[in-house]
Each structure stands twice: as C-alpha cells, then as structure tokens.
Coordinates of C-alpha atoms and ligand atoms in Angstrom, one line a residue:
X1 CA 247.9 267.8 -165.4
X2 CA 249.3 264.6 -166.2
X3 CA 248.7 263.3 -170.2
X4 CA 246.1 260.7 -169.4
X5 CA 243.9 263.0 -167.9
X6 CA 243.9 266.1 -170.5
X7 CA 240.8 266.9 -172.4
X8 CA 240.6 265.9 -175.6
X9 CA 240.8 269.1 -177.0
X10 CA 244.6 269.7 -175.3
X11 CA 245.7 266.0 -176.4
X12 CA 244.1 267.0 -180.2
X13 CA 246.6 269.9 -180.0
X14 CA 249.3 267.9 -178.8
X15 CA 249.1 265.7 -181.6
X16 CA 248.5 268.3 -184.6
X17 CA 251.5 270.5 -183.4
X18 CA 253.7 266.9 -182.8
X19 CA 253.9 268.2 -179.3
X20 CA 252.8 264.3 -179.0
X21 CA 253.2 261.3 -181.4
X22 CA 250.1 259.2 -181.4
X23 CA 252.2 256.0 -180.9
X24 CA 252.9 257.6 -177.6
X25 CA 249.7 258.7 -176.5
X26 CA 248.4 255.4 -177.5
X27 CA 251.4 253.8 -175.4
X28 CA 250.5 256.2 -172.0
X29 CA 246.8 254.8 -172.3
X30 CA 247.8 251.7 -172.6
X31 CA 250.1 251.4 -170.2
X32 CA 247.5 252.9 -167.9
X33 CA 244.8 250.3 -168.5
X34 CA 247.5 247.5 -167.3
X35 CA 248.5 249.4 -164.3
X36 CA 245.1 250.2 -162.9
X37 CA 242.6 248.9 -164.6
X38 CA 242.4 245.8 -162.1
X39 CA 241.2 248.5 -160.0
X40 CA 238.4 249.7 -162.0
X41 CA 237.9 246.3 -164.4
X42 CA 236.5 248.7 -167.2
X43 CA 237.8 247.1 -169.9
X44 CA 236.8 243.4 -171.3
X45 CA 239.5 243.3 -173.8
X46 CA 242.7 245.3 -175.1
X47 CA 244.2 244.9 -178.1
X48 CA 247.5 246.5 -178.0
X49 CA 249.1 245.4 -181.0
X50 CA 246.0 246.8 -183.7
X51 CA 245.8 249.7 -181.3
X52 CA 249.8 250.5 -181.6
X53 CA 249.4 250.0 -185.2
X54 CA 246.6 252.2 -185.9
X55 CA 248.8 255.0 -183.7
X56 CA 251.7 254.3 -186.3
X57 CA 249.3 254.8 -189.2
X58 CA 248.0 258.1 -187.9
X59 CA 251.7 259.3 -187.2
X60 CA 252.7 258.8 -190.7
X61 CA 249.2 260.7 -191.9
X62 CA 250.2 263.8 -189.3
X63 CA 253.9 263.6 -190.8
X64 CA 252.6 264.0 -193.7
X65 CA 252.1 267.7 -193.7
X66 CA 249.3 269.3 -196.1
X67 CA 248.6 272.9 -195.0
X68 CA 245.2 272.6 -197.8
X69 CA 243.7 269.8 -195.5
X70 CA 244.2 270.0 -191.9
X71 CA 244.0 266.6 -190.6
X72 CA 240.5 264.9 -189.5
X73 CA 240.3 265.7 -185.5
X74 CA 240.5 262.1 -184.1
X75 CA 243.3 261.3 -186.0
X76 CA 245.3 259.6 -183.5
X77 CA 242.8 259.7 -180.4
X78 CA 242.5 256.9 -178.4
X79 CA 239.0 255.5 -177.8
X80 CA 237.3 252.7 -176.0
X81 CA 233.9 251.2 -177.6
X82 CA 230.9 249.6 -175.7
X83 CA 231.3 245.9 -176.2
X84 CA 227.7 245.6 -177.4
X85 CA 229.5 247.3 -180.8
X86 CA 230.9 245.3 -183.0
X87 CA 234.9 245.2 -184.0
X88 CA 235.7 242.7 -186.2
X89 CA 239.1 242.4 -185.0
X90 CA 238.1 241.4 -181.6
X91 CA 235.7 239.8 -179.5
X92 CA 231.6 241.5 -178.8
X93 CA 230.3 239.8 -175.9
X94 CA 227.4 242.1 -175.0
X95 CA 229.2 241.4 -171.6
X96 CA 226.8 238.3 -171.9
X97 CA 227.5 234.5 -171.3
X98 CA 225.5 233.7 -174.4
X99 CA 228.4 235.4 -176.5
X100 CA 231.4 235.3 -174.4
X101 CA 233.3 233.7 -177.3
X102 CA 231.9 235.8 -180.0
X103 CA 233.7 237.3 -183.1
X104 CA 231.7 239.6 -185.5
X105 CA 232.4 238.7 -189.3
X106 CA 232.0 243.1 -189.9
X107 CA 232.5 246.3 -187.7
X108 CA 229.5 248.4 -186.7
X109 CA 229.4 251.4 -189.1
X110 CA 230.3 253.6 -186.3
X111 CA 233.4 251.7 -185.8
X112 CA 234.6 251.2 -189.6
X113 CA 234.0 256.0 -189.5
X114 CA 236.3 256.1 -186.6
X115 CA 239.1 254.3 -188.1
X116 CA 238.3 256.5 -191.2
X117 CA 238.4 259.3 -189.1
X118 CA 241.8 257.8 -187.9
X119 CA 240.8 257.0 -183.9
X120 CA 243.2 254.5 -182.1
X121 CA 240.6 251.7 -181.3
X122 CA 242.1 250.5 -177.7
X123 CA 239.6 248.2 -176.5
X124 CA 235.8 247.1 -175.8
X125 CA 234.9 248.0 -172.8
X126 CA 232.2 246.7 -170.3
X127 CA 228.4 247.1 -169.9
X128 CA 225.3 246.0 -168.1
X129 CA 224.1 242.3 -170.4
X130 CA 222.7 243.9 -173.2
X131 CA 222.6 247.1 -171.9
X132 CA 220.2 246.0 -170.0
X133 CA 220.5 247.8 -166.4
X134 CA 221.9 250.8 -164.7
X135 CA 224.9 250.1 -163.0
X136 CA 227.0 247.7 -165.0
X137 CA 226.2 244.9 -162.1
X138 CA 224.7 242.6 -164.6
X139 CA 227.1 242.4 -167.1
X140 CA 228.3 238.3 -167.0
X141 CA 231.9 239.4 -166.3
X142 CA 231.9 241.5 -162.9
X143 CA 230.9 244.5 -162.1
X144 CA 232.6 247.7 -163.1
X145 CA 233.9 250.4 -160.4
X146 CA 233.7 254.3 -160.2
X147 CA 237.3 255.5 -160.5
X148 CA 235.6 258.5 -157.8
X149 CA 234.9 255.9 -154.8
X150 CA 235.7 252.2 -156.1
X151 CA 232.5 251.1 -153.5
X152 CA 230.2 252.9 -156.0
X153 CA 228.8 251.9 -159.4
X154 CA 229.7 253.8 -162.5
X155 CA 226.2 253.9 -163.5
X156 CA 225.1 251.7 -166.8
X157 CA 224.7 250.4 -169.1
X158 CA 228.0 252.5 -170.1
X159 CA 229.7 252.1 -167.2
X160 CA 233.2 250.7 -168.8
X161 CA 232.7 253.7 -171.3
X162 CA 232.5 256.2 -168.6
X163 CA 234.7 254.7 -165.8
X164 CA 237.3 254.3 -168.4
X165 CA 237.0 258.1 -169.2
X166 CA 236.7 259.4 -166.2
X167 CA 239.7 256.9 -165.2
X168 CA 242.0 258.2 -167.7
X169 CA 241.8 254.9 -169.7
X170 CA 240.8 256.5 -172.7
X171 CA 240.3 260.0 -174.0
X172 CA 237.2 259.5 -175.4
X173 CA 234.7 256.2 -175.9
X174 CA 231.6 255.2 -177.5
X175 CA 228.1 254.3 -175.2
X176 CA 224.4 253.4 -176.6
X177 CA 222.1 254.7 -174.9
X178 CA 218.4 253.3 -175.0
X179 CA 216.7 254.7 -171.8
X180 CA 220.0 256.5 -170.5
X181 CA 222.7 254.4 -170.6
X182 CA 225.1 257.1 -171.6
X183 CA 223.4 260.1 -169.9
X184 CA 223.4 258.1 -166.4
X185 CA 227.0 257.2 -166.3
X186 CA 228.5 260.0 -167.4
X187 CA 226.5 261.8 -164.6
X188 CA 227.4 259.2 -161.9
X189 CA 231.5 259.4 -163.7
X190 CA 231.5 263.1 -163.9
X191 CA 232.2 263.2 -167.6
X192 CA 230.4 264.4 -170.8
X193 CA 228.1 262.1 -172.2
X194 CA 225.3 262.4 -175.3
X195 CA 222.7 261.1 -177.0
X196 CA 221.9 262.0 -180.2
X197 CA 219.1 262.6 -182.0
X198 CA 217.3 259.0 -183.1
X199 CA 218.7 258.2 -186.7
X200 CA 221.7 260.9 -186.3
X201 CA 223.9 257.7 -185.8
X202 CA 223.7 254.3 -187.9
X203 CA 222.8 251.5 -185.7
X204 CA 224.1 248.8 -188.1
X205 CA 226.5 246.7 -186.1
X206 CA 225.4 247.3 -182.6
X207 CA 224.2 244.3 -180.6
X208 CA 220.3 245.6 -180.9
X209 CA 217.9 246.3 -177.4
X210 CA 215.1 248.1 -178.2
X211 CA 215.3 249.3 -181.9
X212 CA 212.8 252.2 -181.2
X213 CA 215.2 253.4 -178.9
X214 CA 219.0 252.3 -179.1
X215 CA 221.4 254.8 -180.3
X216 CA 224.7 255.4 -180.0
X217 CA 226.9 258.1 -179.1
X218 CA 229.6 259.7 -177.4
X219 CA 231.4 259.6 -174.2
X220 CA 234.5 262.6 -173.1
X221 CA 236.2 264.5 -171.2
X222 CA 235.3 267.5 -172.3
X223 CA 232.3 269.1 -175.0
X224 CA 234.6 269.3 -177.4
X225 CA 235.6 265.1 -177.4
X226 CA 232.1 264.6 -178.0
X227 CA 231.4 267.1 -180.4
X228 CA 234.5 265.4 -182.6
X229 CA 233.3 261.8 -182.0
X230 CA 229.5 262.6 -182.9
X231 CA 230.9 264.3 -186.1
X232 CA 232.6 261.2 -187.1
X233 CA 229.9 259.0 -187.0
X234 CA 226.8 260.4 -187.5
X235 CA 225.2 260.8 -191.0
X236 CA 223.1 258.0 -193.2
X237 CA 224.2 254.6 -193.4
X238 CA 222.1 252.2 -196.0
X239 CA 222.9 249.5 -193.7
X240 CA 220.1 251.4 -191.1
X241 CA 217.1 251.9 -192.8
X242 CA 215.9 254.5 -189.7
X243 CA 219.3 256.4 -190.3
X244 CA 218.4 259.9 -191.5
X245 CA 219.4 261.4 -194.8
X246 CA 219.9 264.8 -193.0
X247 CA 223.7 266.3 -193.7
X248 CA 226.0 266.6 -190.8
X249 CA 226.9 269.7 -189.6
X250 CA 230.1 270.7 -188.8
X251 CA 229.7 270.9 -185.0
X252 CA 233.7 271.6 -184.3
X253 CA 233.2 274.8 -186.4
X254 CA 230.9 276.6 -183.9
X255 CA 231.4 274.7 -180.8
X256 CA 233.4 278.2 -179.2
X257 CA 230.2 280.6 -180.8
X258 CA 228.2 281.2 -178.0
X259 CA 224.3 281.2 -178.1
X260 CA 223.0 284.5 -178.4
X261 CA 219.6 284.6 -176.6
X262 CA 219.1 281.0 -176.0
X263 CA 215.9 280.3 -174.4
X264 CA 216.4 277.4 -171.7
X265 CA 213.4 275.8 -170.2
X266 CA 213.7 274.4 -166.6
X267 CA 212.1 272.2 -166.1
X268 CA 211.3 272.9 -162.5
X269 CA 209.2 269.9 -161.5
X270 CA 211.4 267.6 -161.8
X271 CA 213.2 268.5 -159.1
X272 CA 210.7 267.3 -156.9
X273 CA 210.2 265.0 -153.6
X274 CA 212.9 262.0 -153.6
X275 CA 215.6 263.8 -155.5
X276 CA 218.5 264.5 -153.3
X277 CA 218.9 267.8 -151.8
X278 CA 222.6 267.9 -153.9
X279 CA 221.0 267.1 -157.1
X280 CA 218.6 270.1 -156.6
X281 CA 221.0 272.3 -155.7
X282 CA 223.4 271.7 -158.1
X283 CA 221.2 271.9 -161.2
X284 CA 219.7 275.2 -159.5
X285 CA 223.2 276.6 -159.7
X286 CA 223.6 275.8 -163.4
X287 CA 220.1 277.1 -164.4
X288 CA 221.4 280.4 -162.5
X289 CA 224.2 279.8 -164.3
X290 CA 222.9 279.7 -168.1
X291 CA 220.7 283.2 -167.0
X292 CA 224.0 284.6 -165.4
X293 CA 225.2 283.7 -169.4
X294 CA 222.8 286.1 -170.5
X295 CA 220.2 282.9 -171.4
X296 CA 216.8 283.3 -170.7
X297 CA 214.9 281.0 -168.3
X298 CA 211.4 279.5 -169.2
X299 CA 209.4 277.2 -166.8
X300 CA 208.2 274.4 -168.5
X301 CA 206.3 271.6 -167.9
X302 CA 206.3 267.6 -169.7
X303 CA 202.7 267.2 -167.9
X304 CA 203.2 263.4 -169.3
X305 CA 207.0 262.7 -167.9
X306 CA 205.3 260.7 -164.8
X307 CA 204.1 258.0 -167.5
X308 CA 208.2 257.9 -169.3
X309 CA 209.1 254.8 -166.8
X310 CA 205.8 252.8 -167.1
X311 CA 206.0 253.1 -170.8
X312 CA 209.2 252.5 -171.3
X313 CA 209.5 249.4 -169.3
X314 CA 206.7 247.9 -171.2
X315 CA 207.7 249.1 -175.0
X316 CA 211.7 248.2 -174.3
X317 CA 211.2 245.2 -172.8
X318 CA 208.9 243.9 -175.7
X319 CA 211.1 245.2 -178.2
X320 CA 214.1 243.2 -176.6
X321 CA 211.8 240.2 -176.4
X322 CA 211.9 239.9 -179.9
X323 CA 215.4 241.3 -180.7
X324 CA 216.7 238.7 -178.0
X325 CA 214.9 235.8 -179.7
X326 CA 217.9 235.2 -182.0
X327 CA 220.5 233.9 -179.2
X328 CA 218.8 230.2 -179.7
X329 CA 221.6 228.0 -179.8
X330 CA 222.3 227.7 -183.2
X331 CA 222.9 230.9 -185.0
X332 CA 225.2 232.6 -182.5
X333 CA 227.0 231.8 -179.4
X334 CA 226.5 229.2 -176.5
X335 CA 225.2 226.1 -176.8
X336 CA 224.4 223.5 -174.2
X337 CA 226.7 220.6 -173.7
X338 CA 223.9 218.4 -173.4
X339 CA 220.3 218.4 -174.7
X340 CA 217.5 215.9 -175.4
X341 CA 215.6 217.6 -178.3
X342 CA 216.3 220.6 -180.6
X343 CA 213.3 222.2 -178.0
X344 CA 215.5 221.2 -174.7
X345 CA 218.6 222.4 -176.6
X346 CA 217.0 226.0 -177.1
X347 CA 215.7 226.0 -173.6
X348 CA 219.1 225.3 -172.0
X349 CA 221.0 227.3 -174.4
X350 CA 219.1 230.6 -173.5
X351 CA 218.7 229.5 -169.9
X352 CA 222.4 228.8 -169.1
X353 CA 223.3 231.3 -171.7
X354 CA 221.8 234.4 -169.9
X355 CA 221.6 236.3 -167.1
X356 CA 218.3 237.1 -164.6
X357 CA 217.9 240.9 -165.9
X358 CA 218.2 239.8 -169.4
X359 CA 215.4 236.4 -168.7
X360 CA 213.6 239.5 -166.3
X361 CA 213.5 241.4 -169.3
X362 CA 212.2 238.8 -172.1
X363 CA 209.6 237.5 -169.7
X364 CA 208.3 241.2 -169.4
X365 CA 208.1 241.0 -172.9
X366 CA 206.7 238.1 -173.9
X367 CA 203.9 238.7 -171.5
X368 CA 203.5 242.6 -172.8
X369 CA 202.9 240.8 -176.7
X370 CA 200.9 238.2 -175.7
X371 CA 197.3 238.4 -177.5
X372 CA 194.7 238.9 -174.7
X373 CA 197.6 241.9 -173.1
X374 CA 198.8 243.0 -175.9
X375 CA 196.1 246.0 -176.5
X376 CA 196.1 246.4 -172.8
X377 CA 200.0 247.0 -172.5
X378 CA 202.2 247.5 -175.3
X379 CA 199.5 249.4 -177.5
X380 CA 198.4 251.3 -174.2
X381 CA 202.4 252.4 -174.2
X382 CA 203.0 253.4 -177.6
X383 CA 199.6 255.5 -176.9
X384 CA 201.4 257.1 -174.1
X385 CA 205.1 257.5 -175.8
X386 CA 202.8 259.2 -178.6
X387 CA 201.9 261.8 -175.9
X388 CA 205.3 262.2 -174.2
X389 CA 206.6 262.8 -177.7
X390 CA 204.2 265.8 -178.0
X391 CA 204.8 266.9 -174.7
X392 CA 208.4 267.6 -175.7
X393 CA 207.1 269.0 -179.5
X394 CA 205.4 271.5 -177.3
X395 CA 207.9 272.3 -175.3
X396 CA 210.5 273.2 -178.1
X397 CA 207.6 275.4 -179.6
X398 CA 208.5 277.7 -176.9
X399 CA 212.0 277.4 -176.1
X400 CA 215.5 276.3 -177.9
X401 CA 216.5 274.0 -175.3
X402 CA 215.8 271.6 -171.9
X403 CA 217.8 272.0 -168.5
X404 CA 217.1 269.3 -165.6
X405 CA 218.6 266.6 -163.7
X406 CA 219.9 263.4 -165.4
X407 CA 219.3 261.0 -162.7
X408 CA 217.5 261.6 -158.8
X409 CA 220.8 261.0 -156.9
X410 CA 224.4 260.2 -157.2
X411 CA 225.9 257.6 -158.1
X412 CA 224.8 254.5 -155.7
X413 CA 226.9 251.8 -153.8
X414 CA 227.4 248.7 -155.6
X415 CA 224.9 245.9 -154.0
X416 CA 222.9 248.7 -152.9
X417 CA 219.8 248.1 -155.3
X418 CA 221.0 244.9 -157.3
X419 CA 218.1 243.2 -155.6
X420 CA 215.6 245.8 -156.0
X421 CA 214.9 246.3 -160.0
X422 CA 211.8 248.5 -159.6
X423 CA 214.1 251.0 -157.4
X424 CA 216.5 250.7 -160.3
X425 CA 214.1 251.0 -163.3
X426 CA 212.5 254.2 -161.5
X427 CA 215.5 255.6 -161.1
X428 CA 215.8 256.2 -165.2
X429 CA 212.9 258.3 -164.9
X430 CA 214.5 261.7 -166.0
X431 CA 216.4 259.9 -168.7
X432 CA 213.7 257.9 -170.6
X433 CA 211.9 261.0 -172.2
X434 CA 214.6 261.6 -174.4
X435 CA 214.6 258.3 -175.6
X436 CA 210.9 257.9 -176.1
X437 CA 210.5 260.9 -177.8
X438 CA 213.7 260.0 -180.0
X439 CA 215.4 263.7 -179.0
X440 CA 219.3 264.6 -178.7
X441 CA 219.9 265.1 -174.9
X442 CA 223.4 265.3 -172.6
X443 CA 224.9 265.0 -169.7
X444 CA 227.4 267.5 -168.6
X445 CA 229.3 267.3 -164.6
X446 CA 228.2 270.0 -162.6
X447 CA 229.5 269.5 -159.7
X448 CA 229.9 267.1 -156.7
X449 CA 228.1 265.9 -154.0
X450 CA 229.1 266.3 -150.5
X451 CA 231.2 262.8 -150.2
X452 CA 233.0 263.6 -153.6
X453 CA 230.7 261.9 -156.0
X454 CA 230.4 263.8 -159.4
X455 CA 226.9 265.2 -160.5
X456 CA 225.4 265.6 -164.1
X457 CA 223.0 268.4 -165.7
X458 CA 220.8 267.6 -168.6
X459 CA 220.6 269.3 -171.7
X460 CA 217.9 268.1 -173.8
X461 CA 217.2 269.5 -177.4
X462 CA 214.6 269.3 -180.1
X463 CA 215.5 266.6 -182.9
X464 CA 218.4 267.4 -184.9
X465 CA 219.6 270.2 -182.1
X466 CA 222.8 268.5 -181.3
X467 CA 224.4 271.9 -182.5
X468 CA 223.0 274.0 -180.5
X469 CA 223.4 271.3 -176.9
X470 CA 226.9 271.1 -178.0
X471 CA 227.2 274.7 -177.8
X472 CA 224.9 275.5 -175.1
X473 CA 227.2 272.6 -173.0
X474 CA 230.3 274.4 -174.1
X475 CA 229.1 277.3 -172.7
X476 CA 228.8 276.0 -169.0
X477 CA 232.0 274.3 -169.6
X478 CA 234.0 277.5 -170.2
X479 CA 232.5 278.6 -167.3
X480 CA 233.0 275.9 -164.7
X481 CA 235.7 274.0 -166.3
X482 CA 234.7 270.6 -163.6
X483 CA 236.8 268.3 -165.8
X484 CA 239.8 270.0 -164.1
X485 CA 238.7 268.0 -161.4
X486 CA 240.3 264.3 -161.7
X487 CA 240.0 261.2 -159.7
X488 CA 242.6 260.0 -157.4
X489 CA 243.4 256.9 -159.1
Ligands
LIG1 N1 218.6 251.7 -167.4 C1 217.8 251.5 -168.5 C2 217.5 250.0 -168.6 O1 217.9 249.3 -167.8 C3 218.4 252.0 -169.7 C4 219.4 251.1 -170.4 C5 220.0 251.7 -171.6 O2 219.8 252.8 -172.0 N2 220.6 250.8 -172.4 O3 216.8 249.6 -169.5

C-alpha cells in the first residue's frame, strides 16, 4: 500500500524503527496535498516550512536513541487540525468571512500537547462556518469533496478533517464535534472518528459553538491513530474550567486486550423507517459481528432519542447565539468599509461578515432566549436533555457499551439538501444523544454501500469509557480490517 495511505499504526513503526524519517513522511504528505488536494479542497492552509521543521525536530528526538524512554507515539506524525482550532502560527478562520484574516495571539491547548507530543502540524483544514452544518457546504471558502465520489459531501462540520484522512492528506487530524461533526464525517469518509467524553479534552482555544456541547477529538485511519491522538490531548487544562480532573489512562497500553464478556446493547429501534436498507444491513452485520466475538447482545431502548433533534436545535442554537455575539466589529475580524453609527457598523459587520446558516442559527437563538419563549423553549429543552441524559444513565446500568447507526444514510450529493436545513438538522438525529448527554461515542467504517460510498457503526460508551470503545472498536477492526480499502484518488 502506498505510504500515504498506511495506518497510523504501520507509519508509527516506520518511524520508531527509522524505516522512515519524519522529514520524509512529512515531505510525502505534503507533496500529496499540492498534487491533489485541488481535487478534494480539504485544506484552507499549509504551512510547509513549520511543518518541515517540526519533522526535523522529531528526527533528531528519534536519533536520539534512549532504550529507558521509548519515544511519545506521535512523535513525527503528521496531522491536520479543524480550522475552528487555534494555531498561533497560522491563520483560524472558522471557515468564516467574519475571520478570514484572523491570527490567534495562542494555540488551543490541544494544539500546544501535540507539538509536546511531537506531531507534524501540516495544516488547518476546512469546516462547515462554525461548525455549523453537516456537509462542509457552508463553510465561506467552498465546499469540501469526498475523496470516495468527488459529487458527494464529506459530511460536516469535519469534513476537511475526514476528507483529508480518508484522502491520504494526513495520517491523522483533529475534529470538534458538538452534535456529530466528527462522528458524521468519518462515517460518510469511511475513517475512524471519536468523541470523547465532555471535559476529557480542554476546549481552551477552540473557536466556541455551543459550550454545553463542543468537544474535540480525533480523526484516523485506523483505532489505533485515534487512541494515540486522544491520549495526547486529553487530561485537565486550567484554561477550561469544565475540563475534568480525572487521570488519563493509558489507552495505547490495552488497545490489542480484547473485552472479555462485553455486554453490547443494540439499539434496535433505531434502525427504523427512513434509514436506508444499506445502513441497516450493515450495522446488522456488525452487531452479529461483536456476538460472533463472543460479546453479548442486549436490546435496548433510549425511549427519549425521538426528542435529541428538537432539543438540540433549540439548546445549540441559543448557546451559539450568545457565543457568536462577540464577532461585532471591533474585537475580532471584519469590519464594514462603511457605516453611519457604531449601531450601523455592528449590523453590517455581522451581516456582511456571516453566512445564512450561521445568521439561521443566531436568529434561532435569539428567539429561543427571548423572555416571553424562553420558559417555553430553551428551559423546555434542558428539561428534555435532563431526560435523554437519563435515558443513556439507564442504559449503561445494564450494559458496558452502545452499538447503532451514526447517521440514516450515506453520505449525500453535494446541493442535494443545501436548501432544505430541516432535512439536514434531522439527519443528526442518531448523533446528537451523545452530545446531549455529554458521553464518549465513535464512528468506525463498516462497510460500503452499493455505489461505493463508505458506511460508519456507532459505538457509544458511558462517560469516561473511551477505554473500553477504543478496545471494543479495535476489536471489529481486527476483524474487518475496512481501512484496507482506499480511495481511488
Ligand atoms: N450537524 C450539526 C449542526 O449542524 C452538528 C454540528 C457539530 O457537531 N459541530 O449543528
């Protein structure tokens, strides 16, 4: 298999056992993204010459040979972050208008552990605005394509993050996921994609949506990419007060154990009416598959999972209301050229300044906090999330961990629903649970559809149980290795 498309953990090998130097891996992805990344327009910017430099730095550290400490895992592996993370190094647009020339005076704590961890930072990469949508068509600087059929969407908000993945544009990347934005394009990419638990990963530094919800997390090849990326950046951070104080585990270290008498529950109803026949029958086959692993199989049912896109659409929305009302004009970004009063300079700032989701969005908001609606809407929803939360608290009274589909259908044609948002919003209803009830869940490929588009299974675990859905995804993986499948790109 050619280099670009290895899983991480073959490329980690490569580079401990100087197989590979890093300043040539780094050089293979990079001359990849200039040769076809005009096909796929994942990335928004590349910064060769830090990225060739950090490559250099990690070669000395690997030449440096000290059997007593094995070097950290990403040492040397190239990544690509979601350009709603800052880099202080480069520009964070939030693939928005309103801060299309935007430098960050620090890195995101995420960032500033993967250069610790010794990662080769290649570029940012492209997103809905805001990481607001499902299919990276919203993001201010053109849409994003899947490297499987270049007509379809790669999913969103993380579509750069999972098109450049899947693509062979990077080995491994960073997403934020607030209602599925790395779930859903890894499914619709065919690559691995988690979320962690709410808190697991410090949120200082990323261009905030919903607060309640955002988190960020890892996007790979293979289980074993994500497992090193999530152990490099998860752990408290005092710059996030809702970053938990809980040690990390070391997730590498029993990736390869295999769960003795896991207890999976299926949950069966969601495969119901409007979920396409593929998508059915491939997460069938990987339930079977778990119980064919010696893992037992529990129905279960989320009575409240029905409820996950009305609530969600009212509490993200309202929190992104609020979050959004710092673009103004005057601390960050765009400005009008020309304004009568400070009022009309706002107003044309943040009209000019953003797109028709992200305005979609606010207005949503504003109306979901306004007092007369307020009890009727946002407290109604915070009532509900209480209960979906509980649903899953149940759940994982009975069972160690959650298997269903990550999205209803593959992924869709670009243009396809651009002008339907409802169809788009409803679409997130098998991801939004995880997020409302602040959970770790995963998407791993399982699979293709009839015309060649990759499929995802969800793994969704109690909080804290990234462990255990790193192992349980392993598992499948050693079993239906699908990331030997690549793209023809
Ligand atoms: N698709 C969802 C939305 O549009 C989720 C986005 C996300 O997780 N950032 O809000």
């Amino acid at each position: 298999m050619q280099t670009h498309f290895l899983p991480t953990r073959e490329l980690v090998e490569k580079l401990q056992t100087r197989t590979l130097s890093c300043g040539e891996l780094t050089g293979i992805y990079l001359e990849r993204i200039e040769q076809v990344d005009s096909q796929l327009h994942s990335y928004l910017s590349v910064d060769p010459e830090t990225a060739k430099a950090q490559a250099d730095l990690a070669d000395a550290q690997l030449g440096e040979k000290k059997p007593e400490a094995p070097p950290a895992p990403l040492l040397g592996v190239p990544i690509a972050i979601k350009d709603n993370i800052c880099t202080v190094d480069s520009k964070t647009t939030c693939a928005s208008k309103i801060l299309e020339n935007y430098t960050s005076p620090y890195s995101a704590t995420v960032v500033e552990k993967l250069r610790n961890a010794g990662a080769v930072l290649l570029g940012k990469v492209n997103l809905d605005e805001f990481a607001m949508g499902s299919s990276t068509e919203n993001s201010a600087f053109g849409v994003t394509s899947n490297p499987w059929n270049r007509e379809h969407v790669p999913g969103g908000s993380s579509g750069g993050s999972a098109a450049a993945v899947a693509g062979g544009l990077a080995s491994v990347a960073l997403g934020s996921d607030t209602g599925g934005s790395i779930r859903q394009p890894a499914a619709f990419c065919g690559v691995v994609g988690l979320k962690p638990t709410y808190g697991r990963v410090s949120r200082y530094g990323l261009g905030a949506f919903a607060s309640s919800l955002d988190q960020i997390g890892p996007l790979s090849r293979d289980v074993y990419g994500a497992a090193a990326v999530l152990q490099a950046i998860s752990g408290h951070d005092p710059l996030d007060s809702t970053s938990l104080r809980e040690p990390v585990p070391d997730y590498l270290k029993t990736l390869d154990q295999p769960l003795a008498g896991l207890r999976l529950g299926f949950i069966e109803e969601w495969l119901a009416e409007g979920v396409e026949d593929c998508v059915k029958q491939s997460v069938t086959q990987s339930v079977d598959l778990f119980r064919n692993l010696g893992a037992e199989i529990v129905p279960i049912r989320l009575p409240h999972s029905p409820y996950c896109v009305a609530t969600y659409y009212i509490i993200a929305p309202s929190e992104a209301s609020s979050n959004l009302s710092r673009y103004d004009g005057v601390h960050y970004g765009y400005r009008a050229k020309e304004y009568a009063s400070l009022n009309d300079m706002y107003r044309k700032s943040r009209g000019e300044g953003f797109g028709s989701e992200v305005k979609r969005r606010i207005m949503l908001g504003c109306y979901a906090l306004s007092s007369g609606y307020y009890d009727a809407y946002y407290l109604k929803a915070q009532k509900v999330r209480r209960l979906v939360q509980q649903d899953y608290l149940d759940a994982f009274k009975k069972v160690d961990l959650l298997i269903g589909p990550v999205t209803p259908a593959p992924a869709f044609k670009k243009g396809e629903l651009v002008d339907d948002p409802l169809a788009m919003y409803l679409a997130d209803i098998f991801t939004i649970g995880a997020n409302l009830a602040g959970i770790p869940a995963m998407s791993i490929p399982c699979g293709f559809s009839e015309n060649g588009l990759p499929l995802g299974v969800q793994l969704l675990g109690p909080t804290l149980g990234e462990e255990k859905l790193l192992r349980a995804a392993r598992m499948f993986e050693q079993e239906k290795p699908w990331h030997d499948n690549v793209p023809t790109i």
